[in-house]
Amino acid sequence: MAAPTSRDVLPVMCMTPEQEAVLRSVRKLMDFWQITPEELSTESPLSVPVAEPVGLPPKYRHPVTGEAWDGTGSQPQWLREALTKGGYLVEELLVVHQNG
């Protein structure tokens, strides 16, 4: 027996007002995000290519340990300790990049 098609499925007429509101919301979200019914029926999520992170040059480097941080994300523990316990100034840890 073949799977039912959209022509074989009758609309459900006995929905509660809450169900109708949810269905309207789902339709609006599908329209906004341009999601097709076929995408909802797939068993596995569609894969979206993820860009490889681009390595940024270090912005801060510990002069003794050589640990480095590019300035993105949370401040690493080594930098916090260098500033608070090690007595370093931010200027002493800042990496100077020379162009050319």
Coordinates of C-alpha atoms in Angstrom, one line a residue:
M1 CA 0.0 0.0 0.0
A2 CA 1.4 3.4 -1.0
A3 CA 1.9 6.2 1.5
P4 CA -0.8 8.7 1.6
T5 CA -0.2 11.9 -0.3
S6 CA -1.4 15.4 0.6
R7 CA -4.5 14.9 -1.6
D8 CA -5.4 11.8 0.5
V9 CA -5.2 13.6 3.8
L10 CA -8.3 15.4 4.8
P11 CA -8.1 18.6 6.8
V12 CA -8.7 18.2 10.5
M13 CA -11.8 20.2 11.3
C14 CA -12.1 19.5 15.0
M15 CA -9.2 21.5 16.4
T16 CA -9.3 23.4 19.6
P17 CA -8.8 27.2 19.5
E18 CA -5.3 26.6 21.0
Q19 CA -4.4 24.1 18.3
E20 CA -5.6 26.5 15.6
A21 CA -3.4 29.3 17.1
V22 CA -0.4 27.0 17.3
L23 CA -0.9 25.9 13.7
R24 CA -1.1 29.6 12.6
S25 CA 2.1 30.3 14.5
V26 CA 3.9 27.3 12.8
R27 CA 2.7 28.4 9.4
K28 CA 4.0 32.0 10.0
L29 CA 7.4 30.6 11.3
M30 CA 7.6 28.3 8.2
D31 CA 6.9 31.3 6.0
F32 CA 9.4 33.5 7.8
W33 CA 12.2 30.9 7.8
Q34 CA 11.3 29.7 4.3
I35 CA 10.9 26.1 5.5
T36 CA 9.0 23.7 3.2
P37 CA 6.8 20.9 4.3
E38 CA 9.3 18.5 2.7
E39 CA 12.0 19.7 5.1
L40 CA 9.8 18.9 8.0
S41 CA 9.2 15.4 6.8
T42 CA 12.9 14.4 6.6
E43 CA 14.1 12.0 9.3
S44 CA 17.5 13.6 9.8
P45 CA 18.1 17.4 10.0
L46 CA 19.5 19.0 6.9
S47 CA 23.2 19.7 7.3
V48 CA 24.2 23.3 7.2
P49 CA 27.9 23.9 6.3
V50 CA 29.7 25.4 9.3
A51 CA 32.5 27.8 8.5
E52 CA 35.9 26.9 9.9
P53 CA 37.0 29.4 12.5
V54 CA 39.5 31.8 11.2
G55 CA 42.6 31.9 13.4
L56 CA 43.2 35.4 14.6
P57 CA 46.7 36.6 15.5
P58 CA 47.3 36.8 19.2
K59 CA 46.5 40.1 20.9
Y60 CA 48.0 39.2 24.3
R61 CA 51.0 37.0 25.1
H62 CA 52.5 36.0 28.4
P63 CA 56.2 37.0 28.3
V64 CA 57.3 34.0 30.3
T65 CA 55.0 31.1 29.4
G66 CA 54.2 32.2 25.9
E67 CA 50.5 31.6 26.3
A68 CA 48.5 33.7 23.9
W69 CA 44.9 35.0 23.5
D70 CA 43.4 36.6 20.4
G71 CA 41.0 38.8 22.5
T72 CA 37.8 36.9 21.5
G73 CA 35.7 35.0 23.9
S74 CA 36.2 34.8 27.7
Q75 CA 39.4 36.1 29.1
P76 CA 41.6 33.1 29.8
Q77 CA 42.7 32.2 33.4
W78 CA 46.4 32.8 32.6
L79 CA 45.7 36.4 31.6
R80 CA 43.6 37.0 34.7
E81 CA 46.3 35.6 36.9
A82 CA 49.0 37.6 35.1
L83 CA 47.2 40.8 35.7
T84 CA 46.0 40.1 39.3
K85 CA 48.7 37.9 40.8
G86 CA 51.6 38.3 38.5
G87 CA 51.7 42.1 38.6
Y88 CA 51.8 42.5 34.8
L89 CA 50.2 45.6 33.2
V90 CA 48.0 45.1 30.2
E91 CA 50.5 47.0 28.1
E92 CA 53.2 44.5 29.0
L93 CA 51.1 41.6 27.7
L94 CA 49.8 43.3 24.5
V95 CA 51.3 41.9 21.3
V96 CA 52.6 44.6 18.9
H97 CA 52.1 43.5 15.3
Q98 CA 54.3 45.1 12.7
N99 CA 52.9 45.5 9.2
G100 CA 55.1 44.8 6.2

